[in-house]
Structure formats: C-alpha cells, structure tokens
Coordinates of C-alpha atoms in Angstrom, one line a residue:
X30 CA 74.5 -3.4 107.7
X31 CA 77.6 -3.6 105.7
X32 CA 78.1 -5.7 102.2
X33 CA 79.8 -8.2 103.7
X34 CA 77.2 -9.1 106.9
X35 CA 74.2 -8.7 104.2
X36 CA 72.1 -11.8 104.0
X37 CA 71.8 -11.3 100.5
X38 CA 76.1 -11.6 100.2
X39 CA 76.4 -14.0 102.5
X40 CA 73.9 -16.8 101.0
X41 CA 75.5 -16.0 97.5
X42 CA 78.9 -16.7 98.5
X43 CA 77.5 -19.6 100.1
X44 CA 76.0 -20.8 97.3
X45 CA 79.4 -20.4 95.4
X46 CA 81.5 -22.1 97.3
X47 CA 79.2 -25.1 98.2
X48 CA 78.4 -25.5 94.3
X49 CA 82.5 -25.0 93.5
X50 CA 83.0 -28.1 96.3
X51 CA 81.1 -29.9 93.7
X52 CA 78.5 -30.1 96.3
X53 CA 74.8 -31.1 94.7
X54 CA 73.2 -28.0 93.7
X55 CA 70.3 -28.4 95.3
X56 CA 71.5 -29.1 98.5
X57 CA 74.1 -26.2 98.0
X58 CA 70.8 -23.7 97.3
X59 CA 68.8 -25.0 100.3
X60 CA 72.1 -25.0 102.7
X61 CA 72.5 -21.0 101.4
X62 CA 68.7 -20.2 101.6
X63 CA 69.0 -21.3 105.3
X64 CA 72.2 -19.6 106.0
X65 CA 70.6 -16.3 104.5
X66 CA 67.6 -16.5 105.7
X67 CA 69.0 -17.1 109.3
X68 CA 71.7 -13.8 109.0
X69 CA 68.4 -11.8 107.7
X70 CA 66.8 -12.6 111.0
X71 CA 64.4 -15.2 109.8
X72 CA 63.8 -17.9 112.4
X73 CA 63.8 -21.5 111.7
X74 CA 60.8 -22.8 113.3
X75 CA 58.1 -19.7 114.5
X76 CA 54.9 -19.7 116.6
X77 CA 53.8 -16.7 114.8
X78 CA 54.8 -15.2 111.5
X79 CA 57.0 -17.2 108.5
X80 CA 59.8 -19.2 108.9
X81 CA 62.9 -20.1 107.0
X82 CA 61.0 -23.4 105.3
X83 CA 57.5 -21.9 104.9
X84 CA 58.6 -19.1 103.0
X85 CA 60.7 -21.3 100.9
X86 CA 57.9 -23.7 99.8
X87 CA 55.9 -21.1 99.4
X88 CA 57.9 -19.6 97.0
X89 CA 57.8 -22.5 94.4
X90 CA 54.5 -21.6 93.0
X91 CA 56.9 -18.6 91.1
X92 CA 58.2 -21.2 88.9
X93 CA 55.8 -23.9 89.5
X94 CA 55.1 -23.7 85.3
X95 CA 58.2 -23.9 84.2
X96 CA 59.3 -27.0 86.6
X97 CA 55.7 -28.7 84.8
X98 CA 57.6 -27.6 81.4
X99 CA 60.4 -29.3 82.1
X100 CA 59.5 -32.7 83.3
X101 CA 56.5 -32.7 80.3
X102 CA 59.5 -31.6 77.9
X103 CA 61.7 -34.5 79.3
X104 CA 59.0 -36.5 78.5
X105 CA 58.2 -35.8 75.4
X106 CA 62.3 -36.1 74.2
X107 CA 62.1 -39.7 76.3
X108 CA 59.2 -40.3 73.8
X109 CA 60.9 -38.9 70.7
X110 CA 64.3 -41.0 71.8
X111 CA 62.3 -44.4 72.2
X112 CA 60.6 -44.3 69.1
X113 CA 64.0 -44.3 67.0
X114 CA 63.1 -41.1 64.9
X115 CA 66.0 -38.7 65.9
X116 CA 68.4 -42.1 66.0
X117 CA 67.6 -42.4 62.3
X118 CA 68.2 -38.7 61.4
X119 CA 71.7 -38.3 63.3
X120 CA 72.4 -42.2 61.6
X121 CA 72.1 -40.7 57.8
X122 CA 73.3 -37.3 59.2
X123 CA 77.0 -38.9 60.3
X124 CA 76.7 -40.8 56.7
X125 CA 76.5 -38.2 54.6
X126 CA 78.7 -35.4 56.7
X127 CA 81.4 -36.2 53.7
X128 CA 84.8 -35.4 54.4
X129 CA 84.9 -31.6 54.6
X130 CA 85.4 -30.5 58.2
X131 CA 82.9 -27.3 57.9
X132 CA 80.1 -29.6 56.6
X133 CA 80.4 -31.8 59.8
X134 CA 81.1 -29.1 62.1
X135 CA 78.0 -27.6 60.2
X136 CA 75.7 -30.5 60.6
X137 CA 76.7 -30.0 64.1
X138 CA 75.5 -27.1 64.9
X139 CA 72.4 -27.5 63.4
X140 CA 71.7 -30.8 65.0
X141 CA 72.2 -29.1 68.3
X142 CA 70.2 -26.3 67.5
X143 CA 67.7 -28.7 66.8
X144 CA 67.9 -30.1 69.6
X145 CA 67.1 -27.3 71.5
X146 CA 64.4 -25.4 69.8
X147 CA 62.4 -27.4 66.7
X148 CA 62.9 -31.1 68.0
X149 CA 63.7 -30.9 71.9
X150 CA 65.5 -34.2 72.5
X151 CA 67.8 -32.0 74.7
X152 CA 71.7 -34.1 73.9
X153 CA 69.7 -37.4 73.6
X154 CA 71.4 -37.4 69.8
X155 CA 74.7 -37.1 71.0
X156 CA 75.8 -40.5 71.5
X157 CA 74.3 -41.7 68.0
X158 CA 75.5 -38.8 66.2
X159 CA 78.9 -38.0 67.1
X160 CA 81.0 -41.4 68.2
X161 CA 80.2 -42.3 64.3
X162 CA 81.9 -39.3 63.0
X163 CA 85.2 -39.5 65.1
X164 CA 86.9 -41.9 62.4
X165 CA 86.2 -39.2 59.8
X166 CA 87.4 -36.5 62.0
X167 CA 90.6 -38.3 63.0
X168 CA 91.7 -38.6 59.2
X169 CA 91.3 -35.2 59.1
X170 CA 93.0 -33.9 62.4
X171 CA 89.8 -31.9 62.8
X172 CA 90.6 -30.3 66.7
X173 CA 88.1 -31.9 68.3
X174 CA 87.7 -28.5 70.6
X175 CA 86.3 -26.9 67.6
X176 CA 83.7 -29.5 67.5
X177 CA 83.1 -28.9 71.2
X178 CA 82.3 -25.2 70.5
X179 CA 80.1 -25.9 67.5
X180 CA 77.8 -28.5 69.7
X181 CA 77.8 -26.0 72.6
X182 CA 77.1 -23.0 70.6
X183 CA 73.8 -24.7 69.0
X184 CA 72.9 -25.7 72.7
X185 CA 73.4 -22.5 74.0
X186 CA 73.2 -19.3 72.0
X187 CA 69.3 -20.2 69.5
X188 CA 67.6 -20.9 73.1
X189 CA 69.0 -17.5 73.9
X190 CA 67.6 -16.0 71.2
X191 CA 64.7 -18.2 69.8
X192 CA 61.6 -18.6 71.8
X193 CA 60.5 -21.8 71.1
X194 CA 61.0 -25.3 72.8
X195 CA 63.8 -24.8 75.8
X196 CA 64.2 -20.8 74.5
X197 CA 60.6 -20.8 75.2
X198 CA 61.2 -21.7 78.9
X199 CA 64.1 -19.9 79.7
X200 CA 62.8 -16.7 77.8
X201 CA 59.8 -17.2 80.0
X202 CA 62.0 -17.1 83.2
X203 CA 63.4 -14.0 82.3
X204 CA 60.3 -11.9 81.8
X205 CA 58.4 -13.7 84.8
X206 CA 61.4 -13.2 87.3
X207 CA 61.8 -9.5 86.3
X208 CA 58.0 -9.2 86.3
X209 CA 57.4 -10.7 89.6
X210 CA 60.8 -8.5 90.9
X211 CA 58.8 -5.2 89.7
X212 CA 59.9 -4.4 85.9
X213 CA 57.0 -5.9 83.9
X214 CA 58.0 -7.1 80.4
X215 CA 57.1 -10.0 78.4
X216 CA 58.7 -12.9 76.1
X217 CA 58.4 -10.9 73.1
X218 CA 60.7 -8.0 74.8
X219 CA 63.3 -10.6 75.8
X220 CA 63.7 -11.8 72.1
X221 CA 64.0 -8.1 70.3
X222 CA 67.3 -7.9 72.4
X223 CA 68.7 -10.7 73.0
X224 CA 69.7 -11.9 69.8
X225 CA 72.7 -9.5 70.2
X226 CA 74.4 -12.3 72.9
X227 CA 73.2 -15.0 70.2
X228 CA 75.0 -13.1 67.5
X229 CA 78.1 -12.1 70.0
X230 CA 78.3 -15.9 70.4
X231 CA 78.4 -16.2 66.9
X232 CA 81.3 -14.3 66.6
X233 CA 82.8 -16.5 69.1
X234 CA 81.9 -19.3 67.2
X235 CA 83.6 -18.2 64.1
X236 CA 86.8 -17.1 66.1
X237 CA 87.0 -20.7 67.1
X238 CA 86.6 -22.5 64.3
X239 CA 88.7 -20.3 61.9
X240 CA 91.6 -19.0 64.2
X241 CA 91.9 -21.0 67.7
X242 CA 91.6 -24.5 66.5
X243 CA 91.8 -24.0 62.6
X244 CA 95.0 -25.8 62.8
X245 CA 95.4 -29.8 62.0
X246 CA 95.1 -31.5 65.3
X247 CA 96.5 -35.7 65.9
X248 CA 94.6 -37.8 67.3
X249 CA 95.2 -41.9 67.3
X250 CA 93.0 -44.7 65.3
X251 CA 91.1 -45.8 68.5
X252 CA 87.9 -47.7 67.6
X253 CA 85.3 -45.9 69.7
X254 CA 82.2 -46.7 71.2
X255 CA 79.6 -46.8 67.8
X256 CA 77.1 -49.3 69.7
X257 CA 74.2 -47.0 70.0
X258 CA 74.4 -45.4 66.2
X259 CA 75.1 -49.4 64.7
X260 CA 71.5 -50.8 66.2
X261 CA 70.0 -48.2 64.7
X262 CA 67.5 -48.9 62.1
X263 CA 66.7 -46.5 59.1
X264 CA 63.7 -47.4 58.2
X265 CA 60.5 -45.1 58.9
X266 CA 58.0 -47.3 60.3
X267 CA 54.3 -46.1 61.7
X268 CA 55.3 -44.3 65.3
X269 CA 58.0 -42.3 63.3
X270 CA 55.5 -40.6 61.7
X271 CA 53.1 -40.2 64.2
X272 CA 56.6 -38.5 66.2
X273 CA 56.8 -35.9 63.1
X274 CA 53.1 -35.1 63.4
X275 CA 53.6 -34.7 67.4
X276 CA 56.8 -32.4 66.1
X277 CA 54.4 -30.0 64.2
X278 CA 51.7 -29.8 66.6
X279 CA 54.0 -28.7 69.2
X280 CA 55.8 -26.2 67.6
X281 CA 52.2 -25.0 66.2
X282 CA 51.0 -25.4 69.9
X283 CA 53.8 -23.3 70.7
X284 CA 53.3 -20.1 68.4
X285 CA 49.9 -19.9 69.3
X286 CA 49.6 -20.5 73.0
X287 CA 53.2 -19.7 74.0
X288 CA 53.1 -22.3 76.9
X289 CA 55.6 -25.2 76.4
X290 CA 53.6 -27.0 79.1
X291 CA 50.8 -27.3 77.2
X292 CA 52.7 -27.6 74.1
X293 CA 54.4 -30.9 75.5
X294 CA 51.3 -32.1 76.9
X295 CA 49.3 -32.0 73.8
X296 CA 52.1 -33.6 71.6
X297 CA 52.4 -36.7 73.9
X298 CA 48.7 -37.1 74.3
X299 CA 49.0 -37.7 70.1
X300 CA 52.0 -39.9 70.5
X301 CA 50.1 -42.1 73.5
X302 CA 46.7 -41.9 71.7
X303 CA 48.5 -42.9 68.2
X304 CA 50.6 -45.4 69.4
X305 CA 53.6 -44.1 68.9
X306 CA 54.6 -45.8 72.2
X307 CA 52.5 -48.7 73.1
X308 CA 50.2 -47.8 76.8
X309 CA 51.9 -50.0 78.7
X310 CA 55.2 -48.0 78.2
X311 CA 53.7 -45.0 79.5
X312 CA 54.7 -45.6 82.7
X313 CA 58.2 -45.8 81.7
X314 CA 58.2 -42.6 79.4
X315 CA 57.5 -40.6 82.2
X316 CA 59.9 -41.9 84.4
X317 CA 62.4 -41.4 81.8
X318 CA 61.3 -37.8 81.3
X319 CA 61.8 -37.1 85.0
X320 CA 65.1 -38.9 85.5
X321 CA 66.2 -36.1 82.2
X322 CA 64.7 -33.2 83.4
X323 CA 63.2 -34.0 87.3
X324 CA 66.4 -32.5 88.8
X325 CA 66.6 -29.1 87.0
X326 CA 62.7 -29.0 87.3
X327 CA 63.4 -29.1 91.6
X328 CA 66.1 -27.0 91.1
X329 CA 63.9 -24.1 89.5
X330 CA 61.4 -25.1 92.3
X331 CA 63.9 -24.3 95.1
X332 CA 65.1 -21.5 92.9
X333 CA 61.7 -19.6 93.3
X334 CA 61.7 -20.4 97.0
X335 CA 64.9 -19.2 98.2
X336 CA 64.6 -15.4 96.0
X337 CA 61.2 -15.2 98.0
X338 CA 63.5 -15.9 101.4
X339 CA 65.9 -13.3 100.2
X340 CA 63.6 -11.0 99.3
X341 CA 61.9 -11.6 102.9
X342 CA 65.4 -10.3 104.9
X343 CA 65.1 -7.4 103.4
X344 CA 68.9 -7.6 102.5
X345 CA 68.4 -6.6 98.9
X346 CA 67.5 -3.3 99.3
X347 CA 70.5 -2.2 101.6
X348 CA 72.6 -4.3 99.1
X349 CA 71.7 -2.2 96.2
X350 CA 71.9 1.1 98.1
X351 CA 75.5 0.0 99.4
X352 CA 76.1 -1.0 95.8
X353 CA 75.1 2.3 94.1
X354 CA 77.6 3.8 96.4
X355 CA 80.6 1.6 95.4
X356 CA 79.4 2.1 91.5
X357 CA 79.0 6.3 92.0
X358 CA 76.7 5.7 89.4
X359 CA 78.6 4.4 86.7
X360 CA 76.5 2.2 84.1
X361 CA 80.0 0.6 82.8
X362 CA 80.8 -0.5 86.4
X363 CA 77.2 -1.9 87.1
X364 CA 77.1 -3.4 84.1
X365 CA 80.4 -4.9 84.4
X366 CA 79.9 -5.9 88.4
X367 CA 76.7 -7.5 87.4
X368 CA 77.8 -9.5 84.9
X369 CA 81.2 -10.8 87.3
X370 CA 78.2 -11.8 90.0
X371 CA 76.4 -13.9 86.8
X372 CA 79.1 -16.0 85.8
X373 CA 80.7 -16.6 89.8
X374 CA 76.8 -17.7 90.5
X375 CA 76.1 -19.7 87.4
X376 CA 79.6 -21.8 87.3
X377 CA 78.3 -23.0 90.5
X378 CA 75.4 -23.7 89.8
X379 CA 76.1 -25.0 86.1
X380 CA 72.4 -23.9 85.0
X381 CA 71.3 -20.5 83.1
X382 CA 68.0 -21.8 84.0
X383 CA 68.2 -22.2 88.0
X384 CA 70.0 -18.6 88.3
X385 CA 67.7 -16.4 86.8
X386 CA 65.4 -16.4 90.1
X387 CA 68.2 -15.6 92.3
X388 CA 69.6 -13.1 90.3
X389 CA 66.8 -11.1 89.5
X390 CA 66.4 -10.1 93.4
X391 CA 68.8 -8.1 93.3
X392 CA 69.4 -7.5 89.9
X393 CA 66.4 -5.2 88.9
X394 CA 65.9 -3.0 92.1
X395 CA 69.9 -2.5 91.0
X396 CA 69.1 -2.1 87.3
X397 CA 66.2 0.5 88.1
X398 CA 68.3 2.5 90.3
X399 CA 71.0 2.9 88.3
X400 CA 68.8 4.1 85.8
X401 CA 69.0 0.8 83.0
X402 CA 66.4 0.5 80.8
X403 CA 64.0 -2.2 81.0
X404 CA 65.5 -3.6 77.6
X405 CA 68.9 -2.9 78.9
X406 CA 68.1 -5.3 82.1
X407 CA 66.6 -7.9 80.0
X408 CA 69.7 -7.9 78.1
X409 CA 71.9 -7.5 81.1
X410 CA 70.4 -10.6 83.4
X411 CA 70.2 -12.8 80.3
X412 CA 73.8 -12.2 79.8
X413 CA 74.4 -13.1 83.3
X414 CA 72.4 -16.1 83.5
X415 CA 73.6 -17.4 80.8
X416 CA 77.4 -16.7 81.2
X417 CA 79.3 -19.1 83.4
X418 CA 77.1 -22.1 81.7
X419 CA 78.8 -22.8 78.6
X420 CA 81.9 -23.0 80.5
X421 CA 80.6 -25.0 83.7
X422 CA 82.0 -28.3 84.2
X423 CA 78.6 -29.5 85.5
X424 CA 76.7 -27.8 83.0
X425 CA 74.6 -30.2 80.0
X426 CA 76.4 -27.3 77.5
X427 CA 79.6 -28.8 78.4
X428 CA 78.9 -32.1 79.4
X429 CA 77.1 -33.2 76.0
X430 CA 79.6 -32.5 73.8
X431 CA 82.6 -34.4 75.9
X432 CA 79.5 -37.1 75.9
X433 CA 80.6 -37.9 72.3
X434 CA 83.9 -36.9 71.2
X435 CA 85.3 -38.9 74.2
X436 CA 83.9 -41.7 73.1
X437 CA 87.3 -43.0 72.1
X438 CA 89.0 -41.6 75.5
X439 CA 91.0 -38.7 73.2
X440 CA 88.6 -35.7 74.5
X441 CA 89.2 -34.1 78.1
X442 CA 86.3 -32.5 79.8
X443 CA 87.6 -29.4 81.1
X444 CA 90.8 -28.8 78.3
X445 CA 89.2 -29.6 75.6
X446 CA 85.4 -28.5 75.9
X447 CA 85.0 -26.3 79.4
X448 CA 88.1 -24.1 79.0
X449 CA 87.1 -23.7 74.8
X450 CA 83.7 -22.8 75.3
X451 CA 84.5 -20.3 78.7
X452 CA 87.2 -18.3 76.5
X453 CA 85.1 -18.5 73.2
X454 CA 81.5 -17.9 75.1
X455 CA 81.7 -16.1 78.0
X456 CA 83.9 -13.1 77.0
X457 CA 81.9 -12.1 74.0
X458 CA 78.9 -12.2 76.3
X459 CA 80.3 -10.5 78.8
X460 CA 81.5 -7.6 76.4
X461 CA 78.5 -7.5 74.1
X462 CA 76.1 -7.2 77.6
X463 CA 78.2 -4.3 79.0
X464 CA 79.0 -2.5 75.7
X465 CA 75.1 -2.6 74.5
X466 CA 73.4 -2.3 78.1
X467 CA 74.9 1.7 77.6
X468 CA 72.9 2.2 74.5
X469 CA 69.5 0.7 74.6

C-alpha cells in the first residue's frame, strides 16, 4: 500500500479540501470518515462484522465527556451573559482603559484570558467590551491588527498552558487521545510542557505589538455599533453575586475534581437554585448553551468516531512505517512534517479542539517510532492542534476579535486579524515545537 492509496492519506486530504471549500465541518469529517473507511476496506452496510457507521458511533463514547463539558460550559457562559455580570465588568473596563494604547491593549488580553480560563464566557464580552473602545483607539491610530493579536493571544495561548475552564478541556483531550492511542500520560504532564508554546506565543505577542503594528495606523470617525455596552447597567444587584459565588465554586470545583463537566454542572445548579436566573428561563439557558457550544460538542463526537474508523483500516500503521522511511529517522524532519500535517488539518477544520482525535492516530505510533519522548509528543501534538487555529478564518480565535473591532466596518477579517495572528502565532509555534521536541 503506497502513501498516497492509504486510507489514512486519503480521508485527510479529504477532510482538507472539503473544510478549505468552506464545506461545514462536520459534514466534511463524516464525508472523509466514509471515504476512508471505504479505501480501508470497510463496508458500508455488513451482515456480519462492523461497518463504516457502527464503528463511527461507537467511537463517540472517546470524547463523550468532553462534548458533556462543552454544552454544560456553554451553559454556564449563557447563564453568566444573561445575568449582566461580565456586561458590567467590560462596561467600567472600556471606561477606565484611559488613553494609553498598552493599557487597553492590556485590558485586552486580560479580559480574554479571562474569558477563557477564570470566567468562561467564551467571546460573549466582545461585543460590550470592544465597539466602546474603538473611539479611543481611533484618536490614537492604534492598528487595530495589534488589537486583533492581543484578543487572540488571551483566547488562544493561557488555555494552552493553564488547565482550568476551556484549558481544562482541551488539556484533557490531549492526554486522553494519546492515552487511548497507547502513550499514557495525564493533564498534569500536558501542563509542565506546554507552557513553552504559551510563552513562544508570547514572544509573538510582543513582536506584534512593538514592531509589526507599533506604527500610527488611520482610521475614520465612524460611529459604531455601541448598543449592547450602552443598555448595560452597572449596578450589582442579587443574581450578580450569586454569579461571583458560582465563579468560585467552579474554579474550586475545578482544582479539586479536575472535571469541567462537573465543575459546570455544580455552578449552574447554585445559579438555578439561587435565582440567579428565574426557573422558567431554564429552558432557555440551555438552549442558549447548546446553540454556543452544541456544534463543537458534535464535532468532538464525530471526532472520536472517525479516529476509531481510521484506526480500524489499519492504514496507520503502514502510514507510519512508510513515513519512517521518507524521514530516515530524522527528529527535525518528523518534527517538522508533523507539525505541516497540524496546521493543513486544523485551518480546515478551524478547531484545536476537534483535531486532537484525528491527529493522535497517527501521530503517537509515529512519535514512538521515531523514538520522541512522551513529553516531547505531548508538546509536539499540542503544537499541532493548536496551529492553524489562530489563523483560521472559521476559527472563534479569529472570528471574535473581527466581532468587535469591525464594528464600525474599518476591520477586515482575513487582513487584518487571520493573516496577523497566522504570521505572529503559528510560526513561533511551529519553531518552538520542533526546536524543543529535540531536547525534552
């Protein structure tokens, strides 16, 4: 079987292309599960044996937990959004920014760190945050790209690094998908190591702000869309604190069960029980929670189905063989090939999250043979999951961020966040992955 008839090869280019169309992701993952599963010799419908569809559902159980996670977490920030609490912090946040452009790129990326780890509203604080400050920042001729890194940096590179609220979750994907693909290691082994792409990001971060778009950038007066931030109320009332209490019990919940699940679940039983939301609103929460987070929750459902069809044609392990050959061994090559696969996978897909399950099918049978470390893999498929998604025109990393600072129409998607973030992001990852990988 050569690399190009392998099932495993075919499916993935599949996958690319269909997801590059701008086809939906999920239907581009189910369309290239079929495909491989059919070129492995997999039938469609059988009599006897599994088929195609039965060893796709089957495989969802794999990331069964984390889909829970994700539609609980949705939840929860549909909650924490409704109640008005992170409306009134990003309110007195754009008031006091001042008019220093580091102090509101700052506020930035603490916001969206935030937003990510401590207080997981996810980009829910986008709109009332940012169309607020685009006066300010127009006065100044702050680049606006700049601004675009800082928000995707605080989305991207803590959740990396931090194992708590979404880094909890996609930590957790890491060491289960390399667990369940032979190389047991845990959440705490995924977060000694990979605070080197968090700080390679950094590095990124600060290339941006104080070399690429240091420079005074125009922009016109346009009155943008402030709706959301003006109907905001400051005033703490009752469910606002019951929120903050909810806050603290899940990041307590979190330290000492490390299950976001159950961390989400317990925090939105006190904001239901406390009234934080009145009952008959419940209803609505959770359909909020699954309209935010119900499509990456399937995604990582069919992502744990079509690794188990993958692993079932028995591609993977001719793919790495053939693969060992073309490397001759060579850790920079592997290192560097497997990071190239990463981003072409994930800028389809436009998910970190929803690639770690394909990628770790072939990635640690690979690793292992070319003799990586298990700390060295962990750093290596993070690295690859994660590249491509900070650049990814369908990615949330991207998408936020042009959320806001278009609100005035002056912001373009793919010049002035996707192509920013790709050359700021990526290419440190993709450098500190390979160069490290040889070392630990």
């Amino acid at each position: 079987m050569s690399i190009l008839t392998n099932p495993v090869t075919v499916s993935v280019i599949v996958l690319c292309v269909l997801c590059l169309l701008k086809l939906n992701v999920m239907m581009s993952m189910l369309v290239a599960c079929v495909v491989g599963g059919l070129v492995g010799g997999i039938p469609m419908v059988a009599e006897e044996g599994d088929s195609i569809m039965s060893l796709l559902t089957s495989g969802f159980s794999g990331n069964a937990q984390t889909a829970l996670a994700y539609v609980l977490l949705g939840t929860f920030a549909t909650v924490i959004a409704t109640t008005g609490l992170a409306d009134i912090l990003a309110k007195k946040v754009s008031r006091v920014a001042g008019g220093k452009p580091l102090v509101i790129l700052g506020i930035l990326v603490v916001c969206a760190t935030l937003s990510q780890n401590l207080i997981p509203v996810h980009i829910a604080y986008i709109p009332i945050l940012v169309p607020p400050l685009l006066a300010v920042m127009n006065k100044m001729k702050l680049d606006r790209r700049a601004a675009a890194c800082a928000i995707a940096w605080g989305h991207k590179a803590p959740y990396i690094a931090i194992p708590f609220g979404f880094g909890l979750i996609f930590q957790g994907i890491i060491a289960d998908n390399l667990t369940e693909n032979g190389m047991p290691v845990t959440v705490a082994d995924v977060a000694k190591i990979n605070w080197v792409l968090a700080l390679a990001m950094f590095v990124g971060l600060l290339i941006a702000l104080f070399i690429s778009y240091r420079k005074p950038r125009e922009y016109k007066m346009v009155e943008a869309d402030t709706s959301a931030s003006a109907e905001v109320s400051e005033k703490l009332e009752y469910r606002h604190y019951v929120t903050l209490v909810a806050i603290v019990i899940v990041i307590v919940a979190q330290v000492m069960t490390e299950d976001l699940a159950l961390s989400a679940l317990v925090g939105l039983v006190v904001m239901f029980v406390f009234g934080a939301v009145k009952w008959n609103q419940i209803d609505d929460q959770i359909a909020g929670g699954i309209n935010i987070m119900g499509m990456i929750a399937f995604v990582m459902l069919i992502a744990g189905g079509y690794a188990n069809v993958i692993k079932a044609t028995g591609g993977v392990n001719q793919l790495v063989e053939a693969a060992i050959g073309a490397m001759n061994g060579s850790k920079i090559i592997a290192a560097t090939v497997i990071t190239l696969i990463g981003l072409l996978v994930t800028m389809g897909i436009g998910t970190s999250f929803g690639t770690v399950p394909v990628l770790a099918v072939l990635y640690v049978p690979l690793c292992q043979q070319i003799g990586f470390s298990p700390t060295a893999t962990i750093l290596l498929m993070s690295a690859a999951a994660a590249l491509g998604d900070a650049g990814s025109p369908a990615s949330d990393t991207t998408l936020g961020p042009t959320s806001g600072l278009n609100a005035d129409g002056q912001h373009d998607h793919i010049w002035d966040t996707c192509v920013p973030t790709f050359l700021h992001y990526n290419i440190p990852l993709m450098l500190a992955a390979i160069v490290v990988a040889q070392f630990v």
